[in-house]
Amino acid sequence: MRSLLIVLFIIIFLIVTLPVILILSLIRRKNEKKAERAAHACICFAFKVIGFLAGVKLTVNGLENVPDDKPVLYIANHRSFFDILVTYPLCKLPTSYVAKDEVKHIPFFGIWGTLMRVLFFDRHNAKASVKMILDGISRLKDDTSIFIFPEGTRNKNKEQKPVLEFHDGSFKMAAKSGAPVIPVAISHSVDVWEAHSPWVHSAKVSVTYGTPIYIKDLDRDAQKNIGAYMKNIIDDMLD
C-alpha cells in the first residue's frame, strides 16, 4: 500500500507542477537563485510527503553543528535513494546535490534537477568531473552549499559498514573554496526500500551531523589522504 501511494503521489505531483516548471523556467532566465529557492520549497514539500507516506521515522542529531551563515560541503555515506529525501529538507542554505549524469535524462527529474541546480557529472569523463569540481567551488563561494556522496555510488553491502572508499577529488571543492566540511552519517535508510525492493516499509532512519572540519587546519598527512581521513570519521559516526 505504501509503495502504491508513493507512486500515485509522484504522478500527481509531476502533473500538477507542470505549470510550475514552466513558470520557474521563465524566472530562471532572469534570476537563477530565485527559481532555485522556489524549486527548493516545492521539492522539500514533495520529499516530506513521500517520507510520510513511506512511514519514515526520522531522528536528527547534531544539526546545530551546521553553520547558519556560510555554505558548507556536506559529505555522507550513501546506501539508499532515501538518503536524498531525508537530508534535502534539512539543508539550511540553498544546496546543490551532486548526481550522476544519467539522472538528468530521466523525464521530469532532469528538469527539476536543473531548477534545483543539481551538479550533474559523467563519472567516466575526466573533463566533466573537473568541470563539476570547478562549478562546485564557484557555488561555495557564492553562498550555495554542496552535498556529495564521496563513495561515488550507492553502497549495496548487506551491512552499513564498511563504507566504500571515498574519492579524494570530492574534497577539492572545500580545499579550494575554504568552506568547512560537514560529515553526515545516515543510518538504516536502506530499510525503507532497497532492503525489500520493490516494496516500501516503515523504518527508523537517523541522520547525524558532525562538527565542521576545515581542510587547511588538518596536518599534511591527513590532507594528503583526505578521502581515507573523512571515511574514518563517517565510520566512527556510524558506530
XYZ file of N, CA, C and O in Angstrom, residues 15-201:
748
model
N 2.295 15.930 -12.557
C 1.265 16.506 -13.429
C 0.862 17.897 -12.960
O 0.807 18.847 -13.751
N 0.597 18.024 -11.651
C 0.124 19.301 -11.096
C 1.185 20.398 -11.220
O 0.850 21.574 -11.413
N 2.450 20.007 -11.132
C 3.522 21.012 -11.144
C 4.047 21.336 -12.538
O 5.018 22.091 -12.664
N 3.424 20.797 -13.572
C 3.860 21.141 -14.938
C 3.834 22.658 -15.179
O 4.808 23.218 -15.712
N 2.745 23.359 -14.793
C 2.758 24.823 -14.960
C 3.829 25.498 -14.096
O 4.408 26.513 -14.498
N 4.092 24.911 -12.923
C 5.121 25.462 -12.024
C 6.491 25.378 -12.691
O 7.289 26.320 -12.629
N 6.764 24.251 -13.335
C 8.042 24.088 -14.036
C 8.209 25.161 -15.105
O 9.290 25.755 -15.255
N 7.143 25.420 -15.845
C 7.198 26.436 -16.899
C 7.480 27.812 -16.312
O 8.353 28.545 -16.806
N 6.780 28.146 -15.235
C 6.960 29.458 -14.593
C 8.377 29.600 -14.033
O 9.039 30.621 -14.238
N 8.852 28.553 -13.363
C 10.194 28.606 -12.777
C 11.272 28.665 -13.858
O 12.314 29.304 -13.671
N 11.024 28.011 -14.975
C 11.995 28.060 -16.079
C 12.109 29.469 -16.629
O 13.205 29.928 -16.995
N 10.985 30.185 -16.678
C 10.996 31.585 -17.128
C 11.692 32.476 -16.109
O 12.479 33.361 -16.471
N 11.417 32.241 -14.824
C 12.063 33.025 -13.759
C 13.567 32.799 -13.779
O 14.359 33.718 -13.572
N 13.960 31.546 -14.050
C 15.372 31.165 -14.017
C 16.207 31.951 -15.024
O 17.393 32.207 -14.805
N 15.588 32.364 -16.117
C 16.320 33.129 -17.127
C 16.787 34.477 -16.601
O 17.812 35.015 -17.030
N 16.031 35.026 -15.654
C 16.375 36.347 -15.120
C 17.000 36.267 -13.727
O 17.811 37.110 -13.367
N 16.581 35.261 -12.959
C 17.075 35.167 -11.585
C 17.175 33.692 -11.200
O 16.203 33.097 -10.737
N 18.344 33.118 -11.396
C 18.540 31.688 -11.163
C 18.334 31.316 -9.699
O 17.720 30.291 -9.383
N 18.806 32.154 -8.792
C 18.698 31.838 -7.371
C 17.253 31.900 -6.887
O 16.839 31.109 -6.033
N 16.483 32.840 -7.410
C 15.073 32.935 -7.034
C 14.321 31.689 -7.478
O 13.504 31.133 -6.730
N 14.604 31.222 -8.678
C 13.980 29.998 -9.179
C 14.410 28.799 -8.341
O 13.602 27.905 -8.052
N 15.677 28.801 -7.934
C 16.187 27.703 -7.115
C 15.464 27.652 -5.767
O 15.091 26.572 -5.289
N 15.269 28.798 -5.142
C 14.585 28.837 -3.840
C 13.154 28.315 -3.964
O 12.666 27.581 -3.098
N 12.471 28.714 -5.032
C 11.095 28.243 -5.238
C 11.065 26.733 -5.497
O 10.211 26.017 -4.966
N 12.013 26.260 -6.308
C 12.092 24.823 -6.588
C 12.405 24.051 -5.304
O 11.862 22.972 -5.062
N 13.275 24.625 -4.482
C 13.635 24.008 -3.201
C 12.394 23.805 -2.339
O 12.189 22.734 -1.750
N 11.539 24.832 -2.269
C 10.320 24.736 -1.463
C 9.396 23.642 -1.985
O 8.835 22.852 -1.201
N 9.247 23.562 -3.301
C 8.379 22.539 -3.907
C 8.902 21.133 -3.634
O 8.132 20.235 -3.249
N 10.202 20.945 -3.827
C 10.780 19.611 -3.657
C 10.823 19.212 -2.188
O 10.613 18.035 -1.844
N 11.071 20.172 -1.298
C 11.036 19.870 0.143
C 9.656 19.340 0.533
O 9.541 18.362 1.275
N 8.621 19.996 0.019
C 7.252 19.540 0.288
C 7.056 18.119 -0.221
O 6.541 17.246 0.497
N 7.476 17.873 -1.456
C 7.300 16.548 -2.060
C 8.066 15.483 -1.281
O 7.537 14.395 -0.997
N 9.304 15.783 -0.905
C 10.119 14.811 -0.175
C 9.522 14.501 1.198
O 9.548 13.355 1.660
N 8.998 15.525 1.860
C 8.385 15.305 3.178
C 7.139 14.433 3.065
O 6.903 13.562 3.908
N 6.336 14.670 2.019
C 5.140 13.848 1.810
C 5.528 12.398 1.526
O 4.941 11.463 2.084
N 6.535 12.206 0.677
C 6.981 10.846 0.363
C 7.505 10.155 1.623
O 7.212 8.979 1.877
N 8.265 10.898 2.438
C 8.760 10.339 3.689
C 7.623 9.935 4.618
O 7.664 8.886 5.265
N 6.580 10.776 4.661
C 5.406 10.472 5.491
C 4.685 9.231 4.976
O 4.344 8.329 5.746
N 4.460 9.170 3.667
C 3.782 8.021 3.079
C 4.591 6.735 3.257
O 4.025 5.648 3.407
N 5.922 6.878 3.235
C 6.792 5.708 3.402
C 6.866 5.254 4.855
O 7.332 4.144 5.138
N 6.421 6.108 5.768
C 6.482 5.755 7.186
C 7.870 5.924 7.773
O 8.245 5.240 8.733
N 8.643 6.857 7.223
C 9.988 7.116 7.742
C 9.892 7.806 9.102
O 9.253 8.851 9.241
N 10.506 7.214 10.102
C 10.579 7.812 11.436
C 11.995 8.359 11.590
O 12.934 7.612 11.858
N 12.128 9.659 11.410
C 13.451 10.284 11.287
C 13.941 10.854 12.613
O 13.218 11.580 13.293
N 15.178 10.514 12.938
C 15.864 11.104 14.094
C 17.047 11.907 13.572
O 17.858 11.393 12.791
N 17.143 13.164 13.992
C 18.216 14.043 13.524
C 19.070 14.455 14.715
O 18.552 14.941 15.732
N 20.373 14.270 14.588
C 21.309 14.647 15.645
C 22.377 15.588 15.096
O 22.843 15.416 13.981
N 22.760 16.583 15.892
C 23.898 17.437 15.551
C 23.641 18.479 14.489
O 24.598 19.076 13.979
N 22.373 18.764 14.165
C 22.097 19.757 13.121
C 22.623 21.132 13.520
O 22.943 21.957 12.664
N 22.747 21.343 14.820
C 23.282 22.624 15.300
C 24.751 22.804 14.922
O 25.292 23.932 14.986
N 25.417 21.733 14.497
C 26.818 21.837 14.063
C 26.960 22.522 12.707
O 28.052 22.973 12.352
N 25.873 22.575 11.958
C 25.919 23.175 10.622
C 25.764 24.688 10.743
O 24.770 25.167 11.309
N 26.729 25.472 10.237
C 26.634 26.939 10.324
C 25.390 27.473 9.612
O 24.965 26.924 8.593
N 24.819 28.521 10.176
C 23.647 29.150 9.557
C 24.037 30.220 8.545
O 23.206 30.637 7.736
N 25.281 30.688 8.639
C 25.651 31.894 7.896
C 26.710 31.672 6.823
O 27.247 32.627 6.258
N 27.046 30.418 6.525
C 28.061 30.178 5.491
C 27.791 28.852 4.794
O 27.260 27.911 5.403
N 28.127 28.756 3.510
C 27.939 27.493 2.782
C 28.926 26.441 3.267
O 30.018 26.760 3.756
N 28.539 25.189 3.137
C 29.382 24.077 3.581
C 29.398 22.985 2.519
O 28.542 22.945 1.630
N 30.367 22.099 2.637
C 30.400 20.893 1.815
C 29.949 19.733 2.692
O 30.666 19.314 3.600
N 28.717 19.253 2.472
C 28.236 18.079 3.185
C 28.823 16.832 2.525
O 28.808 16.718 1.292
N 29.305 15.886 3.319
C 29.741 14.594 2.785
C 29.008 13.510 3.569
O 28.863 13.604 4.782
N 28.513 12.499 2.884
C 27.726 11.473 3.574
C 27.942 10.102 2.959
O 28.302 9.976 1.789
N 27.730 9.078 3.772
C 27.679 7.715 3.237
C 26.382 7.558 2.455
O 25.424 8.307 2.646
N 26.367 6.599 1.545
C 25.232 6.521 0.617
C 24.808 5.076 0.411
O 25.535 4.279 -0.179
N 23.571 4.745 0.882
C 23.071 3.385 0.715
C 21.697 3.338 0.088
O 21.230 2.275 -0.309
N 21.013 4.496 0.017
C 19.623 4.457 -0.416
C 19.241 5.727 -1.171
O 19.805 6.798 -0.936
N 18.244 5.607 -2.046
C 17.671 6.785 -2.683
C 17.044 7.704 -1.635
O 16.949 8.919 -1.826
N 16.626 7.125 -0.520
C 16.005 7.909 0.540
C 17.021 8.792 1.282
O 16.629 9.659 2.062
N 18.316 8.588 1.059
C 19.329 9.464 1.663
C 19.085 10.917 1.244
O 19.243 11.849 2.038
N 18.726 11.104 -0.012
C 18.472 12.450 -0.529
C 17.157 12.983 0.020
O 17.056 14.143 0.426
N 16.143 12.141 0.083
C 14.827 12.580 0.542
C 14.846 13.055 1.993
O 14.150 14.013 2.339
N 15.656 12.408 2.838
C 15.660 12.799 4.251
C 16.609 13.959 4.541
O 16.397 14.715 5.494
N 17.661 14.120 3.721
C 18.631 15.175 4.018
C 18.322 16.512 3.345
O 18.629 17.572 3.887
N 17.698 16.466 2.160
C 17.476 17.712 1.415
C 16.652 18.732 2.195
O 17.023 19.908 2.267
N 15.531 18.335 2.847
C 14.756 19.331 3.594
C 15.481 19.880 4.828
O 15.053 20.886 5.397
N 16.580 19.232 5.244
C 17.308 19.671 6.432
C 18.392 20.707 6.118
O 18.941 21.331 7.038
N 18.694 20.908 4.833
C 19.757 21.847 4.455
C 19.352 23.276 4.810
O 18.249 23.720 4.490
N 20.259 23.995 5.468
C 19.931 25.331 5.979
C 20.015 26.411 4.900
O 19.265 27.379 4.927
N 20.949 26.270 3.979
C 21.115 27.232 2.890
C 20.791 26.534 1.572
O 20.720 25.304 1.523
N 20.578 27.295 0.493
C 20.422 26.651 -0.819
C 21.565 25.668 -1.046
O 22.732 25.995 -0.814
N 21.230 24.465 -1.475
C 22.225 23.396 -1.563
C 22.129 22.669 -2.895
O 21.048 22.245 -3.307
N 23.269 22.525 -3.556
C 23.352 21.764 -4.804
C 23.847 20.357 -4.489
O 24.906 20.192 -3.881
N 23.061 19.361 -4.884
C 23.497 17.978 -4.737
C 24.287 17.571 -5.986
O 24.063 18.095 -7.072
N 25.207 16.646 -5.786
C 25.976 16.102 -6.897
C 25.322 14.785 -7.314
O 25.059 13.919 -6.470
N 25.031 14.642 -8.605
C 24.338 13.446 -9.089
C 24.931 12.977 -10.402
O 25.505 13.765 -11.163
N 24.767 11.689 -10.662
C 25.245 11.110 -11.918
C 24.483 11.696 -13.102
O 23.299 12.014 -13.002
N 25.159 11.809 -14.214
C 24.593 12.440 -15.399
C 23.358 11.699 -15.919
O 22.482 12.296 -16.551
N 23.266 10.381 -15.640
C 22.127 9.598 -16.121
C 20.806 10.145 -15.604
O 19.773 10.071 -16.278
N 20.817 10.682 -14.384
C 19.582 11.203 -13.771
C 19.017 12.358 -14.590
O 17.798 12.535 -14.680
N 19.900 13.109 -15.188
C 19.488 14.289 -15.949
C 18.588 13.921 -17.121
O 17.784 14.749 -17.577
N 18.706 12.702 -17.609
C 17.961 12.288 -18.792
C 16.635 11.594 -18.457
O 15.924 11.158 -19.356
N 16.321 11.496 -17.160
C 15.030 10.931 -16.761
C 13.975 12.033 -16.876
O 14.143 13.121 -16.324
N 12.882 11.786 -17.622
C 11.855 12.825 -17.800
C 11.396 13.414 -16.461
O 11.201 12.681 -15.498
N 11.231 14.702 -16.423
C 10.793 15.471 -15.252
C 11.886 15.594 -14.186
O 12.125 16.682 -13.670
N 12.527 14.476 -13.836
C 13.550 14.529 -12.797
C 14.721 15.399 -13.240
O 15.297 16.144 -12.439
N 15.059 15.309 -14.528
C 16.132 16.147 -15.048
C 15.772 17.618 -15.014
O 16.607 18.476 -14.691
N 14.510 17.919 -15.316
C 14.053 19.316 -15.295
C 14.103 19.872 -13.881
O 14.612 20.969 -13.635
N 13.543 19.106 -12.942
C 13.573 19.561 -11.551
C 15.011 19.667 -11.044
O 15.360 20.586 -10.294
N 15.867 18.736 -11.449
C 17.263 18.796 -11.045
C 17.951 20.058 -11.529
O 18.732 20.684 -10.799
N 17.647 20.459 -12.758
C 18.219 21.694 -13.304
C 17.734 22.905 -12.515
O 18.516 23.806 -12.189
N 16.440 22.923 -12.185
C 15.884 24.037 -11.409
C 16.493 24.089 -10.005
O 16.649 25.169 -9.431
N 16.820 22.926 -9.456
C 17.421 22.849 -8.125
C 18.936 23.027 -8.173
O 19.602 22.917 -7.156
N 19.461 23.265 -9.370
C 20.898 23.479 -9.589
C 21.719 22.271 -9.146
O 22.781 22.408 -8.517
N 21.207 21.088 -9.443
C 21.972 19.871 -9.180
C 23.237 19.886 -10.032
O 23.214 20.319 -11.195
N 24.338 19.430 -9.457
C 25.597 19.330 -10.204
C 25.666 17.953 -10.852
O 26.023 16.963 -10.214
N 25.270 17.879 -12.108
C 25.331 16.613 -12.834
C 26.745 16.410 -13.381
O 27.382 17.360 -13.830
N 27.205 15.162 -13.365
C 28.523 14.907 -13.947
C 28.601 13.472 -14.452
O 27.922 12.575 -13.950
N 29.423 13.285 -15.448
C 29.690 11.969 -16.023
C 30.951 11.426 -15.357
O 32.060 11.906 -15.607
N 30.772 10.439 -14.498
C 31.923 9.930 -13.730
C 32.943 9.205 -14.601
O 34.046 8.906 -14.140
N 32.585 8.916 -15.861
C 33.523 8.257 -16.773
C 34.239 9.266 -17.671
O 35.006 8.892 -18.540
N 33.965 10.545 -17.439
C 34.553 11.614 -18.246
C 35.367 12.532 -17.345
O 34.809 13.256 -16.517
N 36.687 12.487 -17.483
C 37.567 13.253 -16.600
C 37.307 14.754 -16.711
O 37.296 15.474 -15.702
N 37.070 15.237 -17.929
C 36.826 16.664 -18.120
C 35.537 17.096 -17.423
O 35.468 18.177 -16.838
N 34.516 16.246 -17.497
C 33.243 16.554 -16.848
C 33.407 16.598 -15.335
O 32.792 17.433 -14.656
N 34.247 15.726 -14.804
C 34.490 15.707 -13.359
C 35.197 16.977 -12.911
O 34.869 17.562 -11.871
N 36.168 17.409 -13.704
C 36.886 18.648 -13.380
C 35.935 19.837 -13.428
O 35.959 20.710 -12.554
N 35.073 19.875 -14.437
C 34.105 20.961 -14.559
C 33.153 20.981 -13.360
O 32.812 22.039 -12.831
N 32.728 19.802 -12.920
C 31.845 19.705 -11.765
C 32.511 20.282 -10.520
O 31.894 21.017 -9.745
N 33.796 19.974 -10.342
C 34.530 20.487 -9.178
C 34.658 22.001 -9.256
O 34.453 22.718 -8.266
N 34.962 22.518 -10.436
C 35.088 23.972 -10.601
C 33.751 24.677 -10.359
O 33.697 25.735 -9.723
N 32.668 24.075 -10.847
C 31.336 24.641 -10.606
C 31.010 24.615 -9.116
O 30.414 25.553 -8.579
N 31.416 23.526 -8.449
C 31.174 23.418 -7.017
C 31.920 24.481 -6.230
O 31.371 25.084 -5.296
N 33.160 24.735 -6.605
C 33.957 25.773 -5.942
C 33.290 27.128 -6.120
O 33.163 27.917 -5.163
N 32.840 27.392 -7.332
C 32.171 28.665 -7.633
C 30.904 28.833 -6.793
O 30.642 29.914 -6.251
N 30.132 27.774 -6.652
C 28.882 27.872 -5.887
C 29.151 28.041 -4.397
O 28.432 28.772 -3.705
N 30.163 27.351 -3.888
C 30.507 27.512 -2.476
C 30.929 28.950 -2.175
O 30.646 29.490 -1.105
N 31.599 29.584 -3.130
C 32.000 30.978 -2.959
C 30.821 31.932 -3.138
O 30.920 33.112 -2.783
N 29.721 31.392 -3.683
C 28.537 32.217 -3.954
C 27.379 31.849 -3.018
O 26.213 31.937 -3.384
N 27.728 31.407 -1.804
C 26.740 31.134 -0.745
C 25.784 29.990 -1.063
O 24.629 30.003 -0.632
N 26.255 29.002 -1.802
C 25.465 27.798 -2.043
C 26.240 26.597 -1.519
O 27.393 26.394 -1.884
N 25.609 25.815 -0.640
C 26.264 24.621 -0.110
C 26.257 23.513 -1.159
O 25.473 23.534 -2.110
N 27.123 22.533 -0.961
C 27.205 21.372 -1.846
C 27.026 20.113 -1.002
O 27.578 20.009 0.090
N 26.240 19.167 -1.510
C 26.059 17.885 -0.823
C 26.535 16.788 -1.763
O 26.038 16.654 -2.871
N 27.504 16.016 -1.291
C 28.100 14.995 -2.145
C 28.240 13.683 -1.386
O 28.444 13.668 -0.163
N 28.117 12.592 -2.119
C 28.349 11.254 -1.567
C 29.686 10.767 -2.120
O 29.755 10.284 -3.267
N 30.772 10.899 -1.340
C 32.122 10.637 -1.872
C 32.387 9.192 -2.267
O 33.410 8.919 -2.903
N 31.500 8.263 -1.886
C 31.680 6.884 -2.333
C 31.481 6.770 -3.840
O 31.951 5.829 -4.468
N 30.735 7.719 -4.401
C 30.545 7.745 -5.848
C 29.385 6.907 -6.347
O 28.963 7.043 -7.491
N 28.846 6.046 -5.494
C 27.706 5.210 -5.859
C 27.089 4.688 -4.579
O 27.661 4.848 -3.487
N 25.913 4.060 -4.699
C 25.294 3.505 -3.501
C 26.040 2.251 -3.040
O 26.393 1.392 -3.851
N 26.249 2.179 -1.749
C 26.875 1.015 -1.140
C 25.811 -0.083 -1.019
O 24.829 0.062 -0.294
N 26.001 -1.184 -1.718
C 24.985 -2.242 -1.753
C 25.334 -3.426 -0.857
O 24.735 -4.495 -0.960
N 26.300 -3.216 0.053
C 26.610 -4.272 1.019
C 25.410 -4.513 1.929
O 24.602 -3.608 2.173
N 25.297 -5.705 2.461
C 24.174 -6.028 3.336
C 24.239 -5.239 4.639
O 23.219 -4.867 5.213
N 25.439 -4.993 5.129
C 25.614 -4.249 6.371
C 25.994 -2.801 6.073
O 26.497 -2.483 4.992
N 25.777 -1.918 7.059
C 26.098 -0.499 6.879
C 27.585 -0.285 6.656
O 27.986 0.617 5.935
N 28.382 -1.091 7.313
C 29.823 -0.967 7.178
C 30.367 -2.259 6.570
O 29.754 -3.313 6.708
N 31.481 -2.184 5.856
C 32.309 -0.987 5.708
C 31.775 0.001 4.666
O 31.179 -0.408 3.674
N 31.995 1.286 4.933
C 31.703 2.320 3.949
C 32.689 2.161 2.795
O 33.853 1.811 3.014
N 32.234 2.390 1.567
C 33.129 2.291 0.415
C 34.185 3.393 0.478
O 34.016 4.394 1.170
N 35.273 3.211 -0.257
C 36.345 4.200 -0.271
C 35.830 5.550 -0.784
O 35.036 5.604 -1.724
N 36.298 6.631 -0.170
C 35.929 7.981 -0.597
C 36.897 8.471 -1.671
O 38.102 8.263 -1.576
N 36.362 9.115 -2.693
C 37.197 9.693 -3.749
C 37.795 11.011 -3.262
O 37.077 11.920 -2.828
N 39.111 11.133 -3.341
C 39.796 12.343 -2.864
C 39.317 13.601 -3.579
O 39.258 14.684 -2.990
N 38.994 13.463 -4.879
C 38.603 14.639 -5.659
C 37.375 15.336 -5.111
O 37.178 16.530 -5.350
N 36.546 14.605 -4.366
C 35.331 15.190 -3.807
C 35.623 16.364 -2.882
O 34.777 17.245 -2.703
N 36.822 16.379 -2.308
C 37.126 17.370 -1.281
C 37.872 18.595 -1.818
O 38.168 19.520 -1.071
N 38.176 18.584 -3.108
C 38.862 19.731 -3.687
C 38.004 20.986 -3.623
O 38.513 22.102 -3.528
N 36.672 20.809 -3.670
C 35.772 21.961 -3.605
C 35.930 22.705 -2.291
O 35.937 23.934 -2.245
N 36.071 21.951 -1.199
C 36.246 22.579 0.109
C 37.653 23.151 0.260
O 37.835 24.246 0.795
N 38.645 22.409 -0.240
C 40.031 22.856 -0.118
C 40.262 24.169 -0.863
O 40.940 25.076 -0.368
N 39.681 24.290 -2.051
C 39.903 25.477 -2.882
C 39.026 26.665 -2.469
O 39.399 27.817 -2.672
N 37.864 26.384 -1.901
C 36.946 27.473 -1.539
C 37.104 27.917 -0.085
O 36.677 29.009 0.282
N 37.700 27.060 0.734
C 37.836 27.378 2.152
C 36.589 27.044 2.961
O 36.529 27.319 4.164
N 35.589 26.438 2.342
C 34.346 26.092 3.040
C 34.580 24.921 3.991
O 35.391 24.033 3.715
N 33.890 24.903 5.122
C 34.030 23.766 6.037
C 33.351 22.520 5.493
O 32.385 22.601 4.734
N 33.873 21.373 5.881
C 33.281 20.089 5.522
C 32.426 19.619 6.697
O 32.876 19.622 7.841
N 31.192 19.219 6.411
C 30.299 18.684 7.441
C 30.080 17.197 7.163
O 29.399 16.829 6.201
N 30.660 16.308 7.985
C 30.401 14.877 7.788
C 28.982 14.528 8.228
O 28.497 15.015 9.252
N 28.307 13.697 7.424
C 26.924 13.304 7.711
C 26.835 11.784 7.675
O 27.195 11.166 6.670
N 26.380 11.199 8.773
C 26.219 9.747 8.853
C 24.738 9.405 8.782
O 23.954 9.847 9.620
N 24.355 8.637 7.771
C 22.954 8.255 7.563
C 22.809 6.765 7.863
O 23.489 5.940 7.252
N 21.923 6.442 8.794
C 21.771 5.056 9.225
C 20.387 4.506 8.908
O 19.383 5.198 9.127
N 20.346 3.285 8.379
C 19.132 2.490 8.187
C 18.185 3.014 7.110
O 17.032 2.580 7.037
N 18.639 3.921 6.269
C 17.777 4.387 5.170
C 17.473 3.253 4.192
O 16.426 3.239 3.543
N 18.382 2.294 4.098
C 18.186 1.165 3.194
C 16.981 0.319 3.605
O 16.391 -0.398 2.785
N 16.596 0.410 4.890
C 15.472 -0.390 5.390
C 14.122 0.115 4.893
O 13.113 -0.574 5.059
N 14.111 1.312 4.301
C 12.848 1.855 3.796
C 12.448 1.146 2.499
O 11.290 0.751 2.331
N 13.423 0.956 1.605
C 13.064 0.395 0.293
C 14.032 -0.664 -0.220
O 13.636 -1.799 -0.472
N 15.304 -0.334 -0.336
C 16.242 -1.231 -1.014
C 16.329 -2.614 -0.368
O 16.559 -3.613 -1.059
N 16.144 -2.693 0.950
C 16.273 -3.979 1.641
C 15.166 -4.949 1.263
O 15.312 -6.163 1.443
N 14.052 -4.434 0.730
C 12.949 -5.306 0.324
C 12.257 -4.756 -0.913
O 11.034 -4.758 -1.002
N 13.045 -4.242 -1.849
C 12.514 -3.736 -3.124
C 11.695 -4.835 -3.808
O 12.049 -6.016 -3.727
N 10.567 -4.482 -4.426
C 10.091 -3.136 -4.776
C 9.141 -2.523 -3.759
O 8.553 -1.487 -4.034
N 9.000 -3.136 -2.580
C 8.022 -2.645 -1.620
C 8.663 -1.715 -0.605
O 9.812 -1.912 -0.199
N 7.916 -0.721 -0.191
C 8.379 0.258 0.796
C 7.842 -0.131 2.167
O 6.658 -0.448 2.314
N 8.732 -0.124 3.159
C 8.339 -0.452 4.528
C 8.668 0.726 5.446
O 9.625 1.470 5.214
